[in-house]
Coordinates of C-alpha atoms and ligand atoms in Angstrom, one line a residue:
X1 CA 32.1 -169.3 -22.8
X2 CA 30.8 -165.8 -23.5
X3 CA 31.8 -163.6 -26.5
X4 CA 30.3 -159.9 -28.0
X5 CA 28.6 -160.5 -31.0
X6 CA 29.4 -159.0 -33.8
X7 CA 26.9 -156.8 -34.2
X8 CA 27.0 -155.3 -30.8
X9 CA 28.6 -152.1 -30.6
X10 CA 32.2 -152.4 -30.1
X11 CA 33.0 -152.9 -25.8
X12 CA 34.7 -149.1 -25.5
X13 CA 33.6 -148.7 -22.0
X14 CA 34.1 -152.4 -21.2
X15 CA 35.0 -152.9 -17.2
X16 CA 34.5 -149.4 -16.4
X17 CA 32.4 -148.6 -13.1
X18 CA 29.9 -145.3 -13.5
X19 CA 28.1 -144.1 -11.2
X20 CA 24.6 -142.5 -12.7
X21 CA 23.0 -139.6 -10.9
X22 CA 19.6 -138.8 -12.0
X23 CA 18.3 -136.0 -10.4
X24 CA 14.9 -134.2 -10.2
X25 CA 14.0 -132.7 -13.9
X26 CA 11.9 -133.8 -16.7
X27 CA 15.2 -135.1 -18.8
X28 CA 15.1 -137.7 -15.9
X29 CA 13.9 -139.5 -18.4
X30 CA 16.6 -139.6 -21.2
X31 CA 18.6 -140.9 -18.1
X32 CA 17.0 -144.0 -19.1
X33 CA 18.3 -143.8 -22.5
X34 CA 21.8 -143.4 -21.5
X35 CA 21.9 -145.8 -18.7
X36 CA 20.8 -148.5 -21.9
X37 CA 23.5 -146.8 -24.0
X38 CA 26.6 -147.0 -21.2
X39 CA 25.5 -151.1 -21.0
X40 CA 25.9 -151.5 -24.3
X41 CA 29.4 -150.4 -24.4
X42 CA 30.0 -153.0 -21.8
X43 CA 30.1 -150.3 -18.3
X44 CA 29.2 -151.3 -15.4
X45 CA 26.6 -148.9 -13.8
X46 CA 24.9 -148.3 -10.7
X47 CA 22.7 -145.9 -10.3
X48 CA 21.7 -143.5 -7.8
X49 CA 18.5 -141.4 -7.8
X50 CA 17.2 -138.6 -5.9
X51 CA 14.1 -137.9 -4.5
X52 CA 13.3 -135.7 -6.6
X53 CA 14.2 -138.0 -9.7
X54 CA 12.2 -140.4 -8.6
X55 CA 9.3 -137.9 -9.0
X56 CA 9.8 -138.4 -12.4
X57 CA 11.3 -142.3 -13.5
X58 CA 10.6 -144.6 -11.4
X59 CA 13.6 -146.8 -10.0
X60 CA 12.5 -150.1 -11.4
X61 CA 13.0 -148.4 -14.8
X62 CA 16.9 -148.0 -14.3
X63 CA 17.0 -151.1 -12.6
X64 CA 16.0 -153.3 -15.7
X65 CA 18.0 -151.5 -17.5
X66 CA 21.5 -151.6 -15.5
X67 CA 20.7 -154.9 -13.7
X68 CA 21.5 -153.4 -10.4
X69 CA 19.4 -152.2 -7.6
X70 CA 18.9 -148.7 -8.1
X71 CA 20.5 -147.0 -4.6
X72 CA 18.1 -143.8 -3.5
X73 CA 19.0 -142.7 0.1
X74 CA 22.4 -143.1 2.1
X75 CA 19.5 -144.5 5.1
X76 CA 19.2 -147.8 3.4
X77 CA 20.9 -150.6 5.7
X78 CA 20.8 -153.7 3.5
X79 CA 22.3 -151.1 0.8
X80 CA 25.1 -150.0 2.8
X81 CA 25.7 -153.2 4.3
X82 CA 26.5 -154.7 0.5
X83 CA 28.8 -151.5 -0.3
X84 CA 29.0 -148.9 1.7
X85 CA 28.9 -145.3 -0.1
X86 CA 32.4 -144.7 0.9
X87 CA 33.2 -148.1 -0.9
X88 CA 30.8 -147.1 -3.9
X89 CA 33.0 -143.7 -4.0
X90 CA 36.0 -145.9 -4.5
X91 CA 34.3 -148.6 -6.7
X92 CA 33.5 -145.9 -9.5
X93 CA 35.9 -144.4 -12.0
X94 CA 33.8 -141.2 -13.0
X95 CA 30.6 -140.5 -11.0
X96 CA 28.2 -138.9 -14.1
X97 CA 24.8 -136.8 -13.2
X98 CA 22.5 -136.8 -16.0
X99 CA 20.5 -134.5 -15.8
X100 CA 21.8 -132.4 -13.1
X101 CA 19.3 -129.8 -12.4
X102 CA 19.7 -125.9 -11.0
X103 CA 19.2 -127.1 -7.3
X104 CA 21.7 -130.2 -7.0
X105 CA 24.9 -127.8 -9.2
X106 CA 24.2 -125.6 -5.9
X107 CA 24.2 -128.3 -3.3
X108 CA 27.4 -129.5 -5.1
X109 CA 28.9 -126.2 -5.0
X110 CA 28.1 -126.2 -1.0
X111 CA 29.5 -129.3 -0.3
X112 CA 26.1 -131.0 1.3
X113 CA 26.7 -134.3 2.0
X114 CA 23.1 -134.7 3.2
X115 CA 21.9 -137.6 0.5
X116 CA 23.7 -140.4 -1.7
X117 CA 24.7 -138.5 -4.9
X118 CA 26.0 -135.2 -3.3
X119 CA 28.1 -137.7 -0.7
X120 CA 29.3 -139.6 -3.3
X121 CA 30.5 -136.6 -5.3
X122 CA 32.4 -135.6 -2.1
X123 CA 33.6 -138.8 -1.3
X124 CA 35.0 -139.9 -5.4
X125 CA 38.4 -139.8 -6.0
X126 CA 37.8 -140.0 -9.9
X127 CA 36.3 -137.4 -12.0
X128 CA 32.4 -136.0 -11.9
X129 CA 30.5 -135.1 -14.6
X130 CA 27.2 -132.9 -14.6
X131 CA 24.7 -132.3 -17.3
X132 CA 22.6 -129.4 -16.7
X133 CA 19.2 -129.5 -17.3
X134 CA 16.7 -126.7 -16.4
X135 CA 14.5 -124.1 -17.9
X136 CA 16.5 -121.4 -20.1
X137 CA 15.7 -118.6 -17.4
X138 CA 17.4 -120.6 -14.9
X139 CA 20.3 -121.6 -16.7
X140 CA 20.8 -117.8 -17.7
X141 CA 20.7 -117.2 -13.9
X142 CA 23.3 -115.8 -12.2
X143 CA 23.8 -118.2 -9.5
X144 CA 23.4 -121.2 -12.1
X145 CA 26.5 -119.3 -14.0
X146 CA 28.2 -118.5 -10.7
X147 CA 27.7 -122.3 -9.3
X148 CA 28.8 -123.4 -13.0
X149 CA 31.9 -121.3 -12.8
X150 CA 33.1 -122.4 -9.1
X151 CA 32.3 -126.1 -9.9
X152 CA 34.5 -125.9 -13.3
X153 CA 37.2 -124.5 -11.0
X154 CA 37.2 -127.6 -8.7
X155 CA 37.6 -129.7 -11.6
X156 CA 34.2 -131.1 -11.9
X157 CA 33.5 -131.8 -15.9
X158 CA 30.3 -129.7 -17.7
X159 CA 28.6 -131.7 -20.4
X160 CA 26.1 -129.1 -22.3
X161 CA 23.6 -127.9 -22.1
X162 CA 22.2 -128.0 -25.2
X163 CA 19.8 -125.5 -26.6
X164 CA 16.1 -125.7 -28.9
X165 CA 12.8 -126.4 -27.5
X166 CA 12.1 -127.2 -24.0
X167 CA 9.3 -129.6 -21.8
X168 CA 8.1 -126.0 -20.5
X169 CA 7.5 -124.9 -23.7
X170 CA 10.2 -122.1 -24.1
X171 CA 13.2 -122.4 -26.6
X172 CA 16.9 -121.8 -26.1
X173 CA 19.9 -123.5 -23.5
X174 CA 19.1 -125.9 -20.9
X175 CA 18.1 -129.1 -22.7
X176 CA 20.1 -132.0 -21.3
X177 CA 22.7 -133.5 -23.6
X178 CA 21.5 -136.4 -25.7
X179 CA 22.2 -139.6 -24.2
X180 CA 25.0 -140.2 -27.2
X181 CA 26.7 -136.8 -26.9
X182 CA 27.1 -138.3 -22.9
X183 CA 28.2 -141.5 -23.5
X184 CA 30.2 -140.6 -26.1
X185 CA 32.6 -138.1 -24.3
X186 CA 32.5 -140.8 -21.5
X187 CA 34.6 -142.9 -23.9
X188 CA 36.6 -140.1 -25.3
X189 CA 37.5 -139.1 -21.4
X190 CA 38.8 -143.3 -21.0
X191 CA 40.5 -144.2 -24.5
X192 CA 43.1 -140.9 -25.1
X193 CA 46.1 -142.4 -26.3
X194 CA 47.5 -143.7 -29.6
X195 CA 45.0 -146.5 -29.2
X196 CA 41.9 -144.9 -29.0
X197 CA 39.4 -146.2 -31.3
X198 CA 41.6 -149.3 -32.0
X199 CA 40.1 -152.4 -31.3
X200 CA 42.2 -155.0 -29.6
X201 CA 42.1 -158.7 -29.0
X202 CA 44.6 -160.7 -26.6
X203 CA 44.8 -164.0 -25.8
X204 CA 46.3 -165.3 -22.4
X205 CA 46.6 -167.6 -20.4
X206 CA 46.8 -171.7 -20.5
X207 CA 44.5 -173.8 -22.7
X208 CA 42.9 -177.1 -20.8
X209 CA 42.4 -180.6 -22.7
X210 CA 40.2 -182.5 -21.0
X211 CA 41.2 -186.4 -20.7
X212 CA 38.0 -187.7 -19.1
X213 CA 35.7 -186.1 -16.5
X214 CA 38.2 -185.4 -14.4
X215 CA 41.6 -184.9 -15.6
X216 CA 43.1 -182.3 -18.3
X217 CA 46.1 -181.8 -20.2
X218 CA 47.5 -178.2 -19.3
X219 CA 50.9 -175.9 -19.1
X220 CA 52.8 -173.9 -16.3
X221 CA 51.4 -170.1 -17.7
X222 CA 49.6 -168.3 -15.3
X223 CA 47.9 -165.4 -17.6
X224 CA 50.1 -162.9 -15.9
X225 CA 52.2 -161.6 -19.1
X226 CA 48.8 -161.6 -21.1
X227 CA 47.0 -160.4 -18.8
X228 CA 49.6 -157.5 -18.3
X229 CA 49.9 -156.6 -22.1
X230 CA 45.9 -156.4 -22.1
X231 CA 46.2 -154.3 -19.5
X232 CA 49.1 -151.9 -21.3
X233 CA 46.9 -151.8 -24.3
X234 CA 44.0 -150.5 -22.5
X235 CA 46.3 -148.0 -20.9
X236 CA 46.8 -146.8 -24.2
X237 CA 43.4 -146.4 -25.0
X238 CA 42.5 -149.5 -27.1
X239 CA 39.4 -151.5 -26.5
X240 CA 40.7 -154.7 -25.7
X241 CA 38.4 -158.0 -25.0
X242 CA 40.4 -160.5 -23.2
X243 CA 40.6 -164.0 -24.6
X244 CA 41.4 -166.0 -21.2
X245 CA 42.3 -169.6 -20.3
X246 CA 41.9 -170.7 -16.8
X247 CA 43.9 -168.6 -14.8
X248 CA 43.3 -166.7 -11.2
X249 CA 44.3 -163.3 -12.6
X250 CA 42.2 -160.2 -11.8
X251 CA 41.0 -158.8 -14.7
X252 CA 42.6 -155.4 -15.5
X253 CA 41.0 -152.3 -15.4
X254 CA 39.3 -150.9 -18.4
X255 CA 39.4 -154.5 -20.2
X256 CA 36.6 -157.0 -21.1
X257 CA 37.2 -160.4 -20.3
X258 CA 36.0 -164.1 -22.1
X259 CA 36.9 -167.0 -20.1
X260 CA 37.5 -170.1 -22.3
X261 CA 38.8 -173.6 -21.2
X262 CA 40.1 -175.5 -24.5
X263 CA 42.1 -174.4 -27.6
X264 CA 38.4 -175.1 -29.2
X265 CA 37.1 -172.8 -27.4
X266 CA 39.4 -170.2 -27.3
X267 CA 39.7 -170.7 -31.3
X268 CA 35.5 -170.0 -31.1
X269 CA 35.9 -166.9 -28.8
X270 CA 38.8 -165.6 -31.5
X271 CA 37.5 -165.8 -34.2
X272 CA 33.8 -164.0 -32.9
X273 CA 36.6 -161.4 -31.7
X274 CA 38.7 -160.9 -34.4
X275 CA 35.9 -159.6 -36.8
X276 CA 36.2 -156.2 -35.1
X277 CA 39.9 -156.5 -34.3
X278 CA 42.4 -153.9 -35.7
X279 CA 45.2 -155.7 -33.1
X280 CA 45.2 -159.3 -32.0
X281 CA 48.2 -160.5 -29.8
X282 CA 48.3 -164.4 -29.0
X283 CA 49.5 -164.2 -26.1
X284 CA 48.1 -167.5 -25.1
X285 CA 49.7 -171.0 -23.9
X286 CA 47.6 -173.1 -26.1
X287 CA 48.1 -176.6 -26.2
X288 CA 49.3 -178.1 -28.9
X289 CA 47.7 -181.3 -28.7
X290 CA 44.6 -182.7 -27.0
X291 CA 44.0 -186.4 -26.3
X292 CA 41.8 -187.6 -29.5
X293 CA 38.9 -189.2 -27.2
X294 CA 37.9 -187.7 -24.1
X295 CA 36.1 -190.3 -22.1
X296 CA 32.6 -190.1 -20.5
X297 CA 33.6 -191.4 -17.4
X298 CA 36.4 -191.4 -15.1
X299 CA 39.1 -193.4 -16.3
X300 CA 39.7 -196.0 -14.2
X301 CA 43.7 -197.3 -12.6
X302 CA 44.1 -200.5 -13.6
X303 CA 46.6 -200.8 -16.4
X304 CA 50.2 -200.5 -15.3
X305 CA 50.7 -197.9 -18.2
X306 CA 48.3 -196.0 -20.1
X307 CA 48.5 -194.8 -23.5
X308 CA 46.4 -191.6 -24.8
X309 CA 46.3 -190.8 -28.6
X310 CA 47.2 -187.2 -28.8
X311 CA 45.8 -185.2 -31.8
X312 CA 47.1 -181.7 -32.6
X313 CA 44.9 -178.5 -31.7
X314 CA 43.5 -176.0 -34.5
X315 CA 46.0 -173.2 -35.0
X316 CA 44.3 -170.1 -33.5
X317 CA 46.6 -167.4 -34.6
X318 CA 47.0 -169.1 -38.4
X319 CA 43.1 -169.1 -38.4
X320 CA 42.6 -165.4 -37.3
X321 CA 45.4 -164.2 -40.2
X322 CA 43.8 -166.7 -42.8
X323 CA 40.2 -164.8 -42.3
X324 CA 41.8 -161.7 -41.3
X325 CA 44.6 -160.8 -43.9
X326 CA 45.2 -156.9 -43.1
X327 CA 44.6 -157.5 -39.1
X328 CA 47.9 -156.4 -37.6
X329 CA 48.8 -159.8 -35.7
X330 CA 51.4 -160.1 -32.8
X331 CA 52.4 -163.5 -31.6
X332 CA 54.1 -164.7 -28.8
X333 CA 57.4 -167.7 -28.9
X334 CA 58.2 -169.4 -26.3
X335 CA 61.1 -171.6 -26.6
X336 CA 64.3 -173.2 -24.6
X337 CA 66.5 -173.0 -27.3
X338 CA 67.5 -171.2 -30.4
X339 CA 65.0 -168.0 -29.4
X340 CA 65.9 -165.8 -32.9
X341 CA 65.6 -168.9 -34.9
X342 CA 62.3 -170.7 -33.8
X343 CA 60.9 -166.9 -33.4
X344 CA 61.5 -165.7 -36.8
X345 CA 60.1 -169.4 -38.6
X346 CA 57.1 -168.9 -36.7
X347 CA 56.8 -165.4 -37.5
X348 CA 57.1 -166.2 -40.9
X349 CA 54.9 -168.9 -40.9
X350 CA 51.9 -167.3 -39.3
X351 CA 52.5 -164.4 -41.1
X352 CA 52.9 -162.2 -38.3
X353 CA 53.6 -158.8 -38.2
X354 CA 55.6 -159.0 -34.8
X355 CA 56.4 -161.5 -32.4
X356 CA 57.9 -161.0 -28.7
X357 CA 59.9 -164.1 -28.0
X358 CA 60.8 -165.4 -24.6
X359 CA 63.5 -168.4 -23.3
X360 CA 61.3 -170.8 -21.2
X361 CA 61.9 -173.5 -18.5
X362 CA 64.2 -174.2 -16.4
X363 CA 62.1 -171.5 -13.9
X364 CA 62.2 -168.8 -16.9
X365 CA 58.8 -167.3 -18.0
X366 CA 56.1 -169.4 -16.7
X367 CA 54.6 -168.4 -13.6
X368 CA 56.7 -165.9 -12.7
X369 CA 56.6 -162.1 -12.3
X370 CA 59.7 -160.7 -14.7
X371 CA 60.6 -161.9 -17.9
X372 CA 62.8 -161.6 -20.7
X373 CA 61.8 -160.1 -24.0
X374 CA 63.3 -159.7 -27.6
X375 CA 60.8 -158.6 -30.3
X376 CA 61.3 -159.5 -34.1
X377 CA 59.5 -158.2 -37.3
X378 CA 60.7 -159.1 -40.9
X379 CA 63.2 -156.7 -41.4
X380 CA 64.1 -155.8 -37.5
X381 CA 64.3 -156.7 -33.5
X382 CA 64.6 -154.9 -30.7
X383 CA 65.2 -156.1 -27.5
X384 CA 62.8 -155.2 -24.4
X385 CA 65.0 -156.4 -21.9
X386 CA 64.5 -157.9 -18.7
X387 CA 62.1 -156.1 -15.9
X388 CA 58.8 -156.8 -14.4
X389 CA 55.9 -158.4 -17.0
X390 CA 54.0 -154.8 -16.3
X391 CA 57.0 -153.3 -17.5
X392 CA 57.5 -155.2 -20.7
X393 CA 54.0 -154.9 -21.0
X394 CA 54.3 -151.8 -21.6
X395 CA 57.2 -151.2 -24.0
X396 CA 55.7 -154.1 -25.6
X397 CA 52.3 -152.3 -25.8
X398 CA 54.1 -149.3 -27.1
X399 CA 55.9 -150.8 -29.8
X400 CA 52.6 -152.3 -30.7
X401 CA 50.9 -149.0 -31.0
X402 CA 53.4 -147.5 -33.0
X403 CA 54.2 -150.3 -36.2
X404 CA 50.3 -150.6 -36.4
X405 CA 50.3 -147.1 -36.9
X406 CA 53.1 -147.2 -39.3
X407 CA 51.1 -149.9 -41.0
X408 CA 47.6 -148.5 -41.2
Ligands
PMT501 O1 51.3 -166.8 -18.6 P1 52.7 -166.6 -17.9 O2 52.9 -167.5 -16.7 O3 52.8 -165.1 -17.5 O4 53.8 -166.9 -19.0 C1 53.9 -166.2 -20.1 C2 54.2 -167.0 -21.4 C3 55.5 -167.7 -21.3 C4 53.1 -168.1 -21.5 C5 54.1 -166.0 -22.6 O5 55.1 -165.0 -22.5 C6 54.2 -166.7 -23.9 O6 55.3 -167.0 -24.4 N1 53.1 -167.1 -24.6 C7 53.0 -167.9 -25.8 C8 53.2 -169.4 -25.4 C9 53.2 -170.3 -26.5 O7 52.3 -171.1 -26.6 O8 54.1 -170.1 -27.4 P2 54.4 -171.1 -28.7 O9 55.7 -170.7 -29.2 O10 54.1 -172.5 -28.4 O11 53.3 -170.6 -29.7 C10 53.5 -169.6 -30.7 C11 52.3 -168.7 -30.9 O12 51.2 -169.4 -31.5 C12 51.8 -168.1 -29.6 O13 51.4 -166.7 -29.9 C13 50.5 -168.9 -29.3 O14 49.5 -168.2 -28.6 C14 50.1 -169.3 -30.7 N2 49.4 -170.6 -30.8 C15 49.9 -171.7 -30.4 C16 49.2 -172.9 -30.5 C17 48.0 -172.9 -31.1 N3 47.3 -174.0 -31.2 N4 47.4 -171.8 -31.5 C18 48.1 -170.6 -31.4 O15 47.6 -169.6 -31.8

């Protein structure tokens, strides 16, 4: 199992892909910084340097610090054989050069495609970034202004420059953004929506219990409605951290995952969670009981019948509200009878602020790719219908986002 810490920074950028240009200037260096600063906040990043950077930083610098080869000419084979630069193009969500110095904004503004970073600034479908960085007389140049003004026109995002002292020893605009000032519109540019700055938690998935070595107690979920809320409440711009049982979903964009095996563990993984949490939705299977003994060995066939003492699981979403009183908590029902009824005693119970129930078996729910929904809160319901599990993610996500703004 892996979980954040608590005292890492919360996972804003979790699961997104940057790519980092570092081109040829002294702020090469603070690169280094903001390459540290994007890991932290759980991005993925691969960097890619130009000659001229590499004048400056060397590559093994950024690649201790991303944990990825550093990529420094289209011409390398074994490079391009792991992921082509058209498929790196497509892998990243923003491409972000830092610092971008007076010669590469013109060879962007040409459209060379005669080294990595300028290709892959052709080739991305997602958004580019630059952050000048030159001496003030260069930035004040006409052509820098000109190139500035055509690039801004094709879309591509300017971040700074700022202005004070410079490595050349004159003072005024051209200094590179801090690394902070980067990173931090990075996250602003992923998390618009009513959920931005709102940390979320979602459990999904089944729970396993293991019997011995070999066998395990489990149910029929599959992770998909889970997995398709925590993907609607990244969509709306919440840092959400995954809590997930075994299950062969792909992890949605934008979210970071935990993959747990028992209602043990997934309790663990919670309750590390939930200390950051302004949102936790249990969306999770978890099994209700576990066999009391789980054997060392493989159990062998030789009674007729076999007996296993069942002993009931720790109560994950009771435990997050117990430690967590003000935490806006969503919980899932899922019954095959009496759906308004056994929703609203749990909702009660648990004291949860919502609950989406759903009817169960019978080929209902489990496994499947639609679903049924009817939300309850003390004093209300609404029904979300019937539609695809992405669907009722997202009026389920919705709704989310706008009691817990009521509420907070
Ligand atoms: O995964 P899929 O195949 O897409 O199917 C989706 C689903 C049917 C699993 C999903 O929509 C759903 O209903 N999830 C909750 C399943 C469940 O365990 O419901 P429950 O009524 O038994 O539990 C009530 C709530 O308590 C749930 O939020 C559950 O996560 C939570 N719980 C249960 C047991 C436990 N030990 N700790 C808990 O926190």
């Amino acid at each position: 199992m892996s979980a954040s810490s608590t005292n890492s920074p919360p996972l804003r950028l979790a699961g997104r892909r940057i790519v980092l240009g570092v081109t040829g200037g002294i702020a090469a260096y603070k690169a280094a910084e903001l390459a540290r600063r994007l890991k932290e906040m759980g991005a993925e990043i691969q960097v890619v340097m130009t000659e001229g950077a590499q004048q400056f930083v060397a590559p093994r610098t950024f690649q201790a610090l991303s944990g990825r080869s550093v990529r420094t000419t289209l011409w390398d084979e074994a490079a391009e054989a792991a992921m082509g630069h058209i498929e790196l193009a497509r892998w990243a969500d923003a491409v972000v050069v830092a610092p971008a110095s007076a010669d590469f904004l013109a060879r962007l503004v040409q459209g060379r495609a005669d080294d990595l970073l300028t290709t892959l600034c052709l080739a991305s479908a997602g958004p580019v970034f630059v952050a000048p960085a030159m001496n003030q007389k260069m930035w004040a140049h006409k052509a820098t202004r000109e190139n500035l003004a055509v690039l801004k026109k094709r879309g591509v995002r300017q971040l700074g420059p700022g202005s004070g002292d410079q490595a050349c020893g004159e003072v005024g605009p051209g200094r590179m953004f801090e690394p902070l000032a980067i990173r931090d519109a990075l996250v602003a540019h992923f998390s618009h929506g009513p959920l931005s700055n709102v940390n979320v938690v979602v459990t999904a998935g089944p729970t396993r219990e293991p019997l011995d070595p070999v066998r395990v107690f489990t149910n029929r979920s599959s992770g998909k409605m889970g997995f398709a809320v925590a993907g609607a409440l990244a969509g709306l711009g919440g840092t959400v951290t995954l809590i997930a049982g075994p299950t062969t979903q792909a992890t949605p964009r934008g979210v970071h995952r935990v993959d747990v095996e028992t209602a043990a563990d997934m309790l663990k993984a919670s309750r590390v969670a939930a200390r950051t949490a302004d949102i936790f939705v249990g969306a999770a299977a978890v099994a209700d009981y576990r066999p009391k003994k789980t054997a060392s060995a493989k159990i062998k066939k030789k009674a007729p019948v076999l007996s296993v003492l069942m002993e009931r699981t720790p109560d994950i979403l009771l435990a997050v509200r117990q430690r967590h009183p003000k935490l806006f908590l969503v919980g899932f029902a899922a019954e095959t009878e009496k759906l308004e009824y056994h929703a609203r005693q749990k909702l009660a119970s648990k004291k949860l602020d919502l609950i989406a129930a759903n009817l169960v078996g019978h080929g209902r729910a489990f496994d499947r790719d639609e679903n049924t929904l009817r939300v309850y809160w003390t004093r209300g319901g609404r029904a979300l219908g019937t539609a695809s599990k992405t669907d009722l993610a997202r009026r389920l996500a919705t709704l989310i986002a706008g009691r817990y703004r009521k509420k907070s």
